[in-house]
XYZ file of C-alpha atoms in Angstrom:
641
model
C 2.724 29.979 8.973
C 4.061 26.818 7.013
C 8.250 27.641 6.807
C 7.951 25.633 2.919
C 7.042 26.791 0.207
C 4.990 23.880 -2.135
C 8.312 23.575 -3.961
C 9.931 22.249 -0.288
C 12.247 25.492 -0.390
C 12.496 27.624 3.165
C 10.129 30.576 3.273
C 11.482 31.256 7.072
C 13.322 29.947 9.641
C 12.541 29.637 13.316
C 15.001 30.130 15.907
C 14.587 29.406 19.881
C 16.702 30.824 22.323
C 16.841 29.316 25.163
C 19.306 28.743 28.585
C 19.365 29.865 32.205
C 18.437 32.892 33.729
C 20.363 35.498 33.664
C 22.962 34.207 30.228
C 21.987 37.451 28.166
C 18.835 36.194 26.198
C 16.758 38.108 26.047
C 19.512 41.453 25.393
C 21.181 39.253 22.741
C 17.938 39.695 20.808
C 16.755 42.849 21.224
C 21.077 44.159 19.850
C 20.610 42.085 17.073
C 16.974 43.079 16.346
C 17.601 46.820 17.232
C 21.700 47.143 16.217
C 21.607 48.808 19.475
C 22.431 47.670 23.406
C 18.514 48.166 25.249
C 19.249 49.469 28.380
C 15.780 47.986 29.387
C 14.746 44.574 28.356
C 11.401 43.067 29.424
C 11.732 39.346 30.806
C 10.625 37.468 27.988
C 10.552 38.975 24.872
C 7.744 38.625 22.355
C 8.594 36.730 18.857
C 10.867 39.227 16.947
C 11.232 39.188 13.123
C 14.880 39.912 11.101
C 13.268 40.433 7.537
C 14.337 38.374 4.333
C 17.279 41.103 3.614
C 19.344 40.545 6.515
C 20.917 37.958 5.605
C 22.426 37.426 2.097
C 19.766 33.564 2.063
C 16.908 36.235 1.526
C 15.083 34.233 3.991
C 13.467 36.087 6.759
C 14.289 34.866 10.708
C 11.903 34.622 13.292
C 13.418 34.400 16.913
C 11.652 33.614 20.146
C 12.094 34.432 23.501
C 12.136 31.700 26.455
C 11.844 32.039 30.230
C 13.579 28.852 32.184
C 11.540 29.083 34.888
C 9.638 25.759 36.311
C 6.153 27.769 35.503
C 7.129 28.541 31.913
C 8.240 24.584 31.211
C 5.368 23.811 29.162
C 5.988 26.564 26.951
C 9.369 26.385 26.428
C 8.926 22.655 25.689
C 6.302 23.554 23.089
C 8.178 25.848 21.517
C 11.499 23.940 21.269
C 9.396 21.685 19.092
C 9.092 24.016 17.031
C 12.165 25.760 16.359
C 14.228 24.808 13.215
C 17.165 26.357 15.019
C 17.715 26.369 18.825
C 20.478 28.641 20.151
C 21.572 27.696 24.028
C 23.050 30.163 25.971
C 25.804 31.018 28.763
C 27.280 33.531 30.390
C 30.875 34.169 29.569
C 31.162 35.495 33.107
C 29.491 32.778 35.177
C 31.421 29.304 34.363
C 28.899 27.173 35.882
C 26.664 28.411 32.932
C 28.776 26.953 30.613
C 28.599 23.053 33.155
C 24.846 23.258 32.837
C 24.645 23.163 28.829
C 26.554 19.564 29.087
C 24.905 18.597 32.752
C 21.554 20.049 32.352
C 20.237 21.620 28.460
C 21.811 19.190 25.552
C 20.653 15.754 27.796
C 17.025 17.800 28.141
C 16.949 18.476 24.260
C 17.822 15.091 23.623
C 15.067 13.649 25.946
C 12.494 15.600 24.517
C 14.050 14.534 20.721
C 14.339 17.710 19.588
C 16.132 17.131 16.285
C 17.124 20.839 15.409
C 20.804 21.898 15.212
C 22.153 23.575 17.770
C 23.911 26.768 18.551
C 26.094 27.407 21.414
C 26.429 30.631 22.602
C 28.289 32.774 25.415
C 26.757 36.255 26.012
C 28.011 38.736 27.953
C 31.676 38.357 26.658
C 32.719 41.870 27.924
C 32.525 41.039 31.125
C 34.685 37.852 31.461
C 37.312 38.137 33.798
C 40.245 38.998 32.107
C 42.658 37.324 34.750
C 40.696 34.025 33.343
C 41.216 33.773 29.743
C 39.075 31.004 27.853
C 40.437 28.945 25.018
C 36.467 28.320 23.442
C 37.967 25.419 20.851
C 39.702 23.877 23.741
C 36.622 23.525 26.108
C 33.755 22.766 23.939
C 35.538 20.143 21.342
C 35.203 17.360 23.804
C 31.384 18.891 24.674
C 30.736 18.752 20.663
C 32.401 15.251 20.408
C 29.497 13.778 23.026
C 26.667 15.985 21.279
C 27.077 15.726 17.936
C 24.077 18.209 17.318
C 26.000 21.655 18.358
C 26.111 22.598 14.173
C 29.007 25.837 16.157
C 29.961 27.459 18.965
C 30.599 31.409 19.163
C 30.792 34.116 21.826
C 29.004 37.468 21.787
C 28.534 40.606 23.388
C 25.564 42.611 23.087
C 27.110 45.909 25.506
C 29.794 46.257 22.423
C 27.835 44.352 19.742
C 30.445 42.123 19.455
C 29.462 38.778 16.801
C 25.931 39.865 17.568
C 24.302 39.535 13.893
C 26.833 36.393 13.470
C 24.422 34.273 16.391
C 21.607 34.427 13.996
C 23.324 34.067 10.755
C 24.565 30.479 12.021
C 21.482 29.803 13.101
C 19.990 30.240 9.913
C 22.558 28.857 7.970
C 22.354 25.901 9.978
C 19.101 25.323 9.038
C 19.175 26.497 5.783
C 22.734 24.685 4.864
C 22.822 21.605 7.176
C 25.648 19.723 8.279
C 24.359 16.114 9.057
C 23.250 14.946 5.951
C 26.472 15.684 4.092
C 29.175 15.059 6.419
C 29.889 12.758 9.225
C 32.061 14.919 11.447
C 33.347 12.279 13.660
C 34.473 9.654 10.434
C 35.457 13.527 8.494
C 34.037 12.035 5.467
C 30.843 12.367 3.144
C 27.967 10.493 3.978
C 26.760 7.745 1.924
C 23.798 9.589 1.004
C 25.302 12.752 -0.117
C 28.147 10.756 -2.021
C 25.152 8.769 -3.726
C 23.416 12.360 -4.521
C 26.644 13.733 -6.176
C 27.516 10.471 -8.199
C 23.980 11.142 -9.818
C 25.071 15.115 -10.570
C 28.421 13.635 -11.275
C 27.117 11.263 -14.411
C 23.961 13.680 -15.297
C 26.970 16.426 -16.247
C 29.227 13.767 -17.920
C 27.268 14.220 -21.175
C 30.073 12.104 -23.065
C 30.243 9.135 -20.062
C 33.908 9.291 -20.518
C 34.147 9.133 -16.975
C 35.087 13.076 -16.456
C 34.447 16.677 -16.733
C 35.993 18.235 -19.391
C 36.804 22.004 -19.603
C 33.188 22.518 -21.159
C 31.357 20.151 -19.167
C 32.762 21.761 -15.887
C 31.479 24.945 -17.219
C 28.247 23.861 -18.532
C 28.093 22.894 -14.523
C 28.983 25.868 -13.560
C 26.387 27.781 -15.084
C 23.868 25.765 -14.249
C 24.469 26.151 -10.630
C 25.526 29.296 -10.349
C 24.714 31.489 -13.170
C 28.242 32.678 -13.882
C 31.051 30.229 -15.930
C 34.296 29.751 -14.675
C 37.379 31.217 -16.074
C 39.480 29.896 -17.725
C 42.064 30.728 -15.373
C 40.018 29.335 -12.654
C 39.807 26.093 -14.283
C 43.109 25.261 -13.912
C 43.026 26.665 -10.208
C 40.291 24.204 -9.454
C 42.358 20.869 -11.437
C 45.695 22.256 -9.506
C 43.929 22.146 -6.170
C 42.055 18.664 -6.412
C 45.487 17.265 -8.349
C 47.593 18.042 -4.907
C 45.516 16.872 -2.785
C 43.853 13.775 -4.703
C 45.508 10.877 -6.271
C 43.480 10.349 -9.210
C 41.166 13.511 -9.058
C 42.145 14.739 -12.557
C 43.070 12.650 -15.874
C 43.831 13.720 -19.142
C 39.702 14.152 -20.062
C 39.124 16.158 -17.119
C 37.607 16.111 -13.293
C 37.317 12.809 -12.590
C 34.119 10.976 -9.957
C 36.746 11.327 -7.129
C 38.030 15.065 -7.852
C 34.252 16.229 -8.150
C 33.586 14.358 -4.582
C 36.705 15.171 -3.258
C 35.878 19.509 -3.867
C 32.734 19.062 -2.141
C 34.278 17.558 0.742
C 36.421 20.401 1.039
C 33.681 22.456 0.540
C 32.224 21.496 3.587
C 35.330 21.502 5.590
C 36.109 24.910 5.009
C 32.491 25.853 6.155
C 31.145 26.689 2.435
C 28.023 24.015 2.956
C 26.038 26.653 0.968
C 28.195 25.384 -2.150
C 26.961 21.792 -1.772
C 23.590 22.524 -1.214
C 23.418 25.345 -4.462
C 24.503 22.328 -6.666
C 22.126 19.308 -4.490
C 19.097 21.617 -4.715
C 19.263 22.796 -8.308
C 19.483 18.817 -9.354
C 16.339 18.736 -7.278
C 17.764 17.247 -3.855
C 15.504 18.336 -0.510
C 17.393 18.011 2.719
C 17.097 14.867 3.301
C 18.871 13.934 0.275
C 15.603 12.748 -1.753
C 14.280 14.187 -4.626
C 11.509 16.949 -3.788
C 7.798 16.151 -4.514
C 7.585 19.212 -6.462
C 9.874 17.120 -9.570
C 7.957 13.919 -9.600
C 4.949 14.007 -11.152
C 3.111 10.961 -10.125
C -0.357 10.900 -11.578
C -3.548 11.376 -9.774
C -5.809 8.629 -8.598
C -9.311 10.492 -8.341
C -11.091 7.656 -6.599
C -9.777 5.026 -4.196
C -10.389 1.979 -6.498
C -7.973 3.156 -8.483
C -4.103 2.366 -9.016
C -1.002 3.354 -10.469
C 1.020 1.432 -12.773
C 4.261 1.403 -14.863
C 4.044 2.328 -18.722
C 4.904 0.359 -20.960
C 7.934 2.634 -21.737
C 9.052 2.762 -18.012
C 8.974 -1.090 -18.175
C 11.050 -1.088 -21.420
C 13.324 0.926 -19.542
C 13.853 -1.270 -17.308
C 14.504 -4.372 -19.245
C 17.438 -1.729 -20.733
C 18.769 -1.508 -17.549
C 18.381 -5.136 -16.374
C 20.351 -6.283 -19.450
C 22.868 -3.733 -19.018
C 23.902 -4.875 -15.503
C 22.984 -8.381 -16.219
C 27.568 -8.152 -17.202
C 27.800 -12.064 -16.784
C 24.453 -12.618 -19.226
C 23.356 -15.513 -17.063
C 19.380 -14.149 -16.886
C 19.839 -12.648 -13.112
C 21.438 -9.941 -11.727
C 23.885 -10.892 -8.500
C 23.623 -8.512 -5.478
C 26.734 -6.544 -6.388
C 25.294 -6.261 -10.015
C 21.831 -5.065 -8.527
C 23.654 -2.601 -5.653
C 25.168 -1.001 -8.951
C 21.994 0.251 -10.560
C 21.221 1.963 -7.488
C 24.321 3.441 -6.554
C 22.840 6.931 -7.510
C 19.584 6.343 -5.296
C 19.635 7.602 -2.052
C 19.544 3.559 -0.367
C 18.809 0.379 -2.808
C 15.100 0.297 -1.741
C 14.778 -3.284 -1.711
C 17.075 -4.199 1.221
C 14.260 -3.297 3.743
C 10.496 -4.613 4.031
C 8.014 -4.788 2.498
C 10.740 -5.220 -0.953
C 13.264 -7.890 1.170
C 12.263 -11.200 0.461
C 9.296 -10.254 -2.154
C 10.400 -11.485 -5.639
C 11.401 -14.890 -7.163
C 15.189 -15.297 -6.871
C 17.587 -18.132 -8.002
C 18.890 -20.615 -5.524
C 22.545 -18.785 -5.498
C 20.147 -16.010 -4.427
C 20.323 -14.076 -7.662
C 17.445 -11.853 -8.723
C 15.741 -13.095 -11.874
C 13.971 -10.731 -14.896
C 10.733 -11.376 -13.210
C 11.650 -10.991 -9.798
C 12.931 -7.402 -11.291
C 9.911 -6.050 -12.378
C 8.029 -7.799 -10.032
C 9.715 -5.688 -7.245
C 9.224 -2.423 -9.693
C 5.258 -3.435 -9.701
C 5.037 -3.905 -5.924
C 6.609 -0.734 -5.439
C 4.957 1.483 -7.659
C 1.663 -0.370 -5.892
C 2.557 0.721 -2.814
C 4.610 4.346 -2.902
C 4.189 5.534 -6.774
C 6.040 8.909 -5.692
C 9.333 6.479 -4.516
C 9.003 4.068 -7.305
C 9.157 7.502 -9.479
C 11.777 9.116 -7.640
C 14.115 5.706 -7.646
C 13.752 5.466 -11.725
C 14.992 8.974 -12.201
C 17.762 8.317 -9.981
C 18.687 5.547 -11.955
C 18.486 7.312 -15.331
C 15.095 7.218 -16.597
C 15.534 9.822 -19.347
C 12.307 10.098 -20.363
C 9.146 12.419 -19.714
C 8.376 11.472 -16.167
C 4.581 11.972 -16.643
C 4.850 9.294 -19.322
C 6.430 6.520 -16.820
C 3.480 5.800 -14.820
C -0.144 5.771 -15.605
C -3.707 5.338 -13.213
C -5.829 2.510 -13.731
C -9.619 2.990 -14.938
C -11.794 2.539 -11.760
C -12.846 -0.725 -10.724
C -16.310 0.045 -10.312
C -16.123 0.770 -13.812
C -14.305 -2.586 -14.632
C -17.279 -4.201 -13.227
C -19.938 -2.681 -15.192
C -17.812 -3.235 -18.728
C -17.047 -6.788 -17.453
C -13.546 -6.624 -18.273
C -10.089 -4.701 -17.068
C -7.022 -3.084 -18.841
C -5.216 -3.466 -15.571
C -1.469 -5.289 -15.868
C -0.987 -5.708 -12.506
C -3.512 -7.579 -9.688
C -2.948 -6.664 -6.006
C -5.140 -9.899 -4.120
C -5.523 -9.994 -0.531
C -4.831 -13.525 1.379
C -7.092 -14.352 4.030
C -7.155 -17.621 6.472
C -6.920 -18.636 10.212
C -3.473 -18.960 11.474
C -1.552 -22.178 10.243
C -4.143 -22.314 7.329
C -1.376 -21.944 4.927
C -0.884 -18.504 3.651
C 3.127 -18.072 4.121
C 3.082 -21.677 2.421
C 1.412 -20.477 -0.549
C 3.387 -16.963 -0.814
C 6.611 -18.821 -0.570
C 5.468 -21.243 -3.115
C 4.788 -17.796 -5.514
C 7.907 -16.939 -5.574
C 9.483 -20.260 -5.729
C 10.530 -20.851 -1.901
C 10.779 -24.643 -0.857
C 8.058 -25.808 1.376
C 8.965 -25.818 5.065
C 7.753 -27.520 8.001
C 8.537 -25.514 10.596
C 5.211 -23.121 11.657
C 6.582 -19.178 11.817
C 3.580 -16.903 12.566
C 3.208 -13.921 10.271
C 2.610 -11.050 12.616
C 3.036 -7.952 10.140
C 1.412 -7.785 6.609
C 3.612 -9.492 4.135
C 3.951 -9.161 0.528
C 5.115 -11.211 -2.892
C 4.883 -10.573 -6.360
C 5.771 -12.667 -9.768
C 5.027 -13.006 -13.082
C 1.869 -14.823 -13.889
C 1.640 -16.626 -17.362
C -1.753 -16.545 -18.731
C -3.573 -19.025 -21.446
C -2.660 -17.333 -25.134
C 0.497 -16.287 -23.575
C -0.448 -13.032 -21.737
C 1.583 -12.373 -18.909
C 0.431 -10.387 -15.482
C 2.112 -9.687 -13.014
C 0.162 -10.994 -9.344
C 0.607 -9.353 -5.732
C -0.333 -11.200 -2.936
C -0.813 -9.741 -0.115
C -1.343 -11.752 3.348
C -3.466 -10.409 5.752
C -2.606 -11.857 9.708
C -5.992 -13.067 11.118
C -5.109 -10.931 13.980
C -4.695 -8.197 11.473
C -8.223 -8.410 9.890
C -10.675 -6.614 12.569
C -8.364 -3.723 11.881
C -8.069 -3.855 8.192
C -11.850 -4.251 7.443
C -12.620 -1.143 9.781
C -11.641 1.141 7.147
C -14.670 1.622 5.033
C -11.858 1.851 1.858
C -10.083 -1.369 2.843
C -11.148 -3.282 -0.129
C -10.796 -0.154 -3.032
C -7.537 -1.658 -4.076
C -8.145 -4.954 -4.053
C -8.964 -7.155 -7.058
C -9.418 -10.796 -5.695
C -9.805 -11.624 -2.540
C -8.389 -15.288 -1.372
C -9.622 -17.214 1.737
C -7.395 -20.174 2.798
C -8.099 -23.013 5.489
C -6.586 -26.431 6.366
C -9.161 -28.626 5.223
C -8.182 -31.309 7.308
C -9.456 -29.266 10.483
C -12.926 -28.416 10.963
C -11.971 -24.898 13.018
C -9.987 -23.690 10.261
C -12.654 -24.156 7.807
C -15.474 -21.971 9.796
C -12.626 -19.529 10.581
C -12.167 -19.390 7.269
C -15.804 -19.069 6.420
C -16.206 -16.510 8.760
C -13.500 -14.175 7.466
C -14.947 -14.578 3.975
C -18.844 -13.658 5.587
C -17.091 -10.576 7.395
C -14.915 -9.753 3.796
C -18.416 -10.060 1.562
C -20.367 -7.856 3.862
C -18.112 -5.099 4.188
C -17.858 -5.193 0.222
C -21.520 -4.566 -0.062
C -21.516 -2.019 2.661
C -18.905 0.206 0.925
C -19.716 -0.529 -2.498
C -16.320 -2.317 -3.516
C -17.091 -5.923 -3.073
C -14.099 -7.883 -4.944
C -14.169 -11.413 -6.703
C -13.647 -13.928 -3.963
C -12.070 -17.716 -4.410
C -11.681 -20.394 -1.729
C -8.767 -22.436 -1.516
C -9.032 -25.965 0.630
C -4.830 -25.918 1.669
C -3.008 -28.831 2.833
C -5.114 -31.165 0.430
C -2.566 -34.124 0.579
C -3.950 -34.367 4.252
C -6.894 -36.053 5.059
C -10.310 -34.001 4.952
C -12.180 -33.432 7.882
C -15.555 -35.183 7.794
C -18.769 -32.875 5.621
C -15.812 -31.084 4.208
C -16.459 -31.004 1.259
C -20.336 -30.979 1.197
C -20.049 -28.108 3.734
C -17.876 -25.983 1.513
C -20.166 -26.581 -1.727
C -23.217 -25.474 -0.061
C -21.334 -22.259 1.314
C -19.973 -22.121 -2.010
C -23.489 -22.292 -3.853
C -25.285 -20.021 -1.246
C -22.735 -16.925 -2.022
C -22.650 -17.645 -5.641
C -18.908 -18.343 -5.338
C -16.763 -21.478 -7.532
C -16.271 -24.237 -5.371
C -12.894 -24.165 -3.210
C -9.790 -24.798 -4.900
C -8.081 -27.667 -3.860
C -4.144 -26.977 -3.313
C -0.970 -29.143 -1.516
C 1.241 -26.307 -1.315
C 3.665 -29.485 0.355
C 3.178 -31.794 -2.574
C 2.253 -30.867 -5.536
C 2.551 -27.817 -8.396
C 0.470 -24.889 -7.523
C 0.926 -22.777 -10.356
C -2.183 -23.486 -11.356
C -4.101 -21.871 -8.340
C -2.224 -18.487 -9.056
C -3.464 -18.660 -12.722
C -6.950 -19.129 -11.417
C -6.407 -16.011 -8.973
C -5.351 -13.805 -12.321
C -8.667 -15.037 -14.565
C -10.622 -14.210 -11.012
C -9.486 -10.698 -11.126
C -9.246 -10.614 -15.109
C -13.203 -11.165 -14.839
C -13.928 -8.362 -11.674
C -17.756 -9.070 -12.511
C -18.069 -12.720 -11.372
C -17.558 -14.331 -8.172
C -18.380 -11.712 -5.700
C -19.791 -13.641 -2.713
C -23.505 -12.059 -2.518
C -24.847 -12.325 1.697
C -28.541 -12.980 2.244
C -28.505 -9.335 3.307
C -27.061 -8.411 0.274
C -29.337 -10.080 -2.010
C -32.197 -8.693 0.005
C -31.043 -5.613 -0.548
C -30.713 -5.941 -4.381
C -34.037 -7.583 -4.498
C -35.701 -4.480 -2.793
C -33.409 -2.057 -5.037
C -34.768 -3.715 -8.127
C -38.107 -3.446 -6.572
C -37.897 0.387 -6.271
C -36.394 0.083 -9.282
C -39.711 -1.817 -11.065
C -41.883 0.477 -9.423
C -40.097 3.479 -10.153
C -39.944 3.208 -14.082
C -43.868 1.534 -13.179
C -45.338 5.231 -12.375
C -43.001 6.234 -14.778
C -44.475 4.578 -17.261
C -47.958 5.157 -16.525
C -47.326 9.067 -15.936
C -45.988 9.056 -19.639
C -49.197 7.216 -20.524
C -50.978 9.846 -19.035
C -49.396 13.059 -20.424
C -50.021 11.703 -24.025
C -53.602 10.943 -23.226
C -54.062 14.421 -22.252
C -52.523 15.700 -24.880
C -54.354 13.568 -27.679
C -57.810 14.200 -25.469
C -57.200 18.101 -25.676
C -56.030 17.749 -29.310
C -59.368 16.224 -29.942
C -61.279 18.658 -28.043
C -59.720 21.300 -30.108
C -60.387 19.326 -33.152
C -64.307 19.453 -32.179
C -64.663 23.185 -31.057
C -62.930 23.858 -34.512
């Protein structure tokens, strides 16, 4: 049974219990299951279920027995990858117990990654020896230092019932209210994340932007949260706290950023993480600190050949916000100037491939208007649900269904001879040192270099193409490793999203030319196979070097056989190549024209048409004969009358 609901919130939480022989187990689950000490408990206990009302969450609790015995690994490895919660156990009257969680159980949970929280537990606290007292802070602080994934530590006894019900509560509260992401207990601060999270509430509540929350605004919160305003009275409790403790935390206009962060961080230190977590999930925060699926509404691509793009209202929007953090006017936005817009993300999304590196920037390293959206286009490309969830972060006020929209099907482009589509995703092909990084760098406005860097991983670029009449697209090139291409082309799908296909080769070597035509032969027949054969250019790179001999004549008649243009001839070193990515746009503008046709492919038209012929032949002729029939009986009738 899945423990989400579709809207990402817990329907139940799974606990494992787990430790050595003979630590209580199996008893501390049947007192807290039962409210009663068992005077007989089987070994291993089958799965045993507290319902939704025994805890004030509402969510129900599902607990499972473990053996530690060698025979029983397998299953208690299964099931520890399973558990949401996993409670370890000693024996308050065994010591060594206690060694083994540190020598022998946290090092195992951590080699099998089991990322749960954990709960510490001693059982059998009743029968400690008195003559030994315990201080429990004192021995497991420097235990919870070195595993930072013990979420608490408590000691039970199920002969007296002592802190029983409390073993599970943690456990679920754990789960349910999660340390980690909020607070790092070792700096005693808020996380990045979380801090990121809260700004967002923080300026979402600030209806006036004055920089605080007044009296009303604090209430409006309030409300919204919890159902219930605040006091007035209670008010000024809240202010009086945050102004002792926080320099800063309260100005004349009201709570101010660092009073609002500075209550949740106390909050959390006084073990009320259910607080937090009211106010991150009601401003639609899942526990990782990212916006739940369930609030972005990306649209639906039915088909494969389809894509998503921005609006034009989502791209309007962001022009607004380019300008606005644009402070020194200078046409780019400096990295502290871009970290600003998405301070209320959960991570500026661009600092890590495939977004490092992808957009035209200024030599000071700037990011320009079109290197902007450019990175907005390649995103939504790629991850529409992130590109969706990063524009409400940054304040996209609008209907989010009206921020991106799915492109018509390509298939369909094809047969109307003509696309709506603003932005071209084009796949780079070539044999290595053919090129390709050369002509992505040159995209985006990257000086030519000399020194040869493989491209192992699929790389990515995308600018602003200006079109004749003054249209503008925006172009994403894609290159593909050659090493990369076997696997690429063994998905049947592989080419849906692609518009224009480019093949690259030095044409002053002979090897990289047949590579070249060989990747192009293998590209052409897998379109035809799966039905989404894309427009297909050649480019002849490295043109300010000498050709190889029959280079040209052998690319023409290639060329002319697959009813392709001829190869486009480029010095990525030398000269302007602007002119090659403007070709690549027309290319995909026109999706019905130069799609490389195979002599298996053209027999296979040629018999379809065939069929075809003969098909609508007999049609034909059957129609010939029904009305023959028809007019002979008619005439019969005609007679007899």
């Amino acid at each position: 049974m899945p423990s989400r609901s579709a809207a990402g919130v817990r329907t139940g939480v799974r606990v494992v219990v787990a430790g050595d022989r003979g630590t209580g187990k199996s008893s501390l689950i049947s007192a807290a299951a039962s409210d009663a000490f068992p005077e007989y408990v089987p070994a291993v206990l089958p799965p045993t279920r507290l319902p939704s009302d025994f805890y004030p969450d509402g969510v129900p609790v599902t607990i499972v027995d473990t053996s530690s015995s060698m025979e029983s690994r397998i299953k208690l490895i299964d099931e520890l990858k399973r558990a949401d919660a996993v409670v370890l156990t000693y024996a308050c009257d065994q010591p060594m117990t206690l060694s083994r969680l540190s020598s022998f159980w946290l090092p195992e949970l951590r080699k099998l990654e089991i990322k749960a929280p954990v709960i510490v537990v001693g059982c059998k606290l009743d029968l400690r020896d008195e003559r030994q007292p315990m201080n429990l802070e004192q021995v497991m602080a420097p235990i919870m230092q070195q595993f930072r994934e013990i979420e608490t530590c408590i000691e039970c006894s199920s002969a007296t019932l002592i802190q029983v019900p409390d073993v599970f509560y943690y456990a679920q509260k754990a789960v349910l209210h999660p340390t980690a992401p909020l607070f790092d207990q070792e700096k005693q601060t808020l996380k990045p994340r979380c801090i990121r999270a809260l700004k967002r509430i923080f300026m979402l509540c600030d209806h006036d932007m004055d920089g605080a929350l007044s009296d009303a605004e604090l209430n409006e919160f309030q409300v919204k949260c919890f159902n219930a305003p605040l006091q007035p009275a209670e008010i000024v409790g809240v202010k009086r706290v945050v102004q002792e403790r926080i320099r800063g935390g309260v100005s004349d206009l009201g709570l101010t950023l660092e009073g609002f962060l500075f209550l949740h961080a106390l909050f959390i230190e006084k073990g009320r993480l259910e607080t937090t977590w009211a106010v991150l999930r009601k401003f639609g925060y899942n526990d990782e600190l990212k916006l739940r699926d369930d609030i972005l509404p990306v649209p639906t691509k039915h088909a494969p050949d389809q894509t998503v793009e921005l609006t034009n209202e989502a791209i309007d929007f962001l022009r607004g916000i380019f300008r606005l953090y644009d402070s020194d006017n200078d046409g780019s936005l400096q990295p502290s100037e871009f970290d600003d817009i998405f301070v209320t993300a959960p991570e500026s999304p661009w600092t890590v491939d495939p977004y490092v590196d992808a957009a035209e920037r200024t030599p000071q390293g700037n990011l320009t208007i079109n290197g902007f959206l450019s990175e907005w286009a390649l995103m939504t490309t790629l991850d529409p649900s992130y590109c969706l969830a990063n524009l409400i972060c940054i304040g996209y006020g609008g209907d989010p269904t009206s921020a991106l929209r799915v492109t018509r099907r390509r298939s369909v482009d094809r047969k109307k001879k003509q696309t709506e589509k603003n932005v071209f995703h084009c796949f780079v092909f070539g044999p290595k040192k053919s090129g390709k990084s050369a002509l992505l760098n040159s995209f985006i406005g990257r000086t030519f270099s000399s020194n040869y860097t493989p491209t192992n991983d699929v790389r990515y670029v995308a600018n602003a193409v200006e079109q004749i009449g003054g249209s503008q697209k925006t172009l994403i090139l894609q290159e593909i490793p050659e090493d990369g291409v076997k696997k690429l082309l063994s998905n049947k799908e592989c080419l849906a999203a692609c518009d224009v296909a480019v093949f690259l080769y030095d044409s002053s070597d002979e090897y990289s030319w047949k590579r070249s035509r060989e990747l192009l032969l293998d590209v052409a027949r897998r379109g035809e196979e799966s039905g989404y054969g894309v427009p297909c250019l050649l480019i002849a790179a490295k043109d300010d070097l000498d050709p190889f001999p029959m280079s040209l004549q052998n690319s023409a008649r290639v060329t002319q056989q697959l009813g392709m243009e001829a190869p486009i001839p480029v010095g990525v070193k030398l000269r302007d190549s602007k002119s090659v990515f403007s070709r690549i746009v027309s290319a995909a503008e026109h999706p019905h024209l130069s799609i490389p046709e195979t002599e298996k492919g053209k027999k296979r038209k040629r018999y379809r048409r065939l069929v075809n012929s003969s098909l609508m032949f007999v049609s034909v002729g059957a129609a010939v004969a029904v009305v023959g029939l028809a007019a002979y009986r008619a005439y019969a009738a005609r007679k007899n009358t």
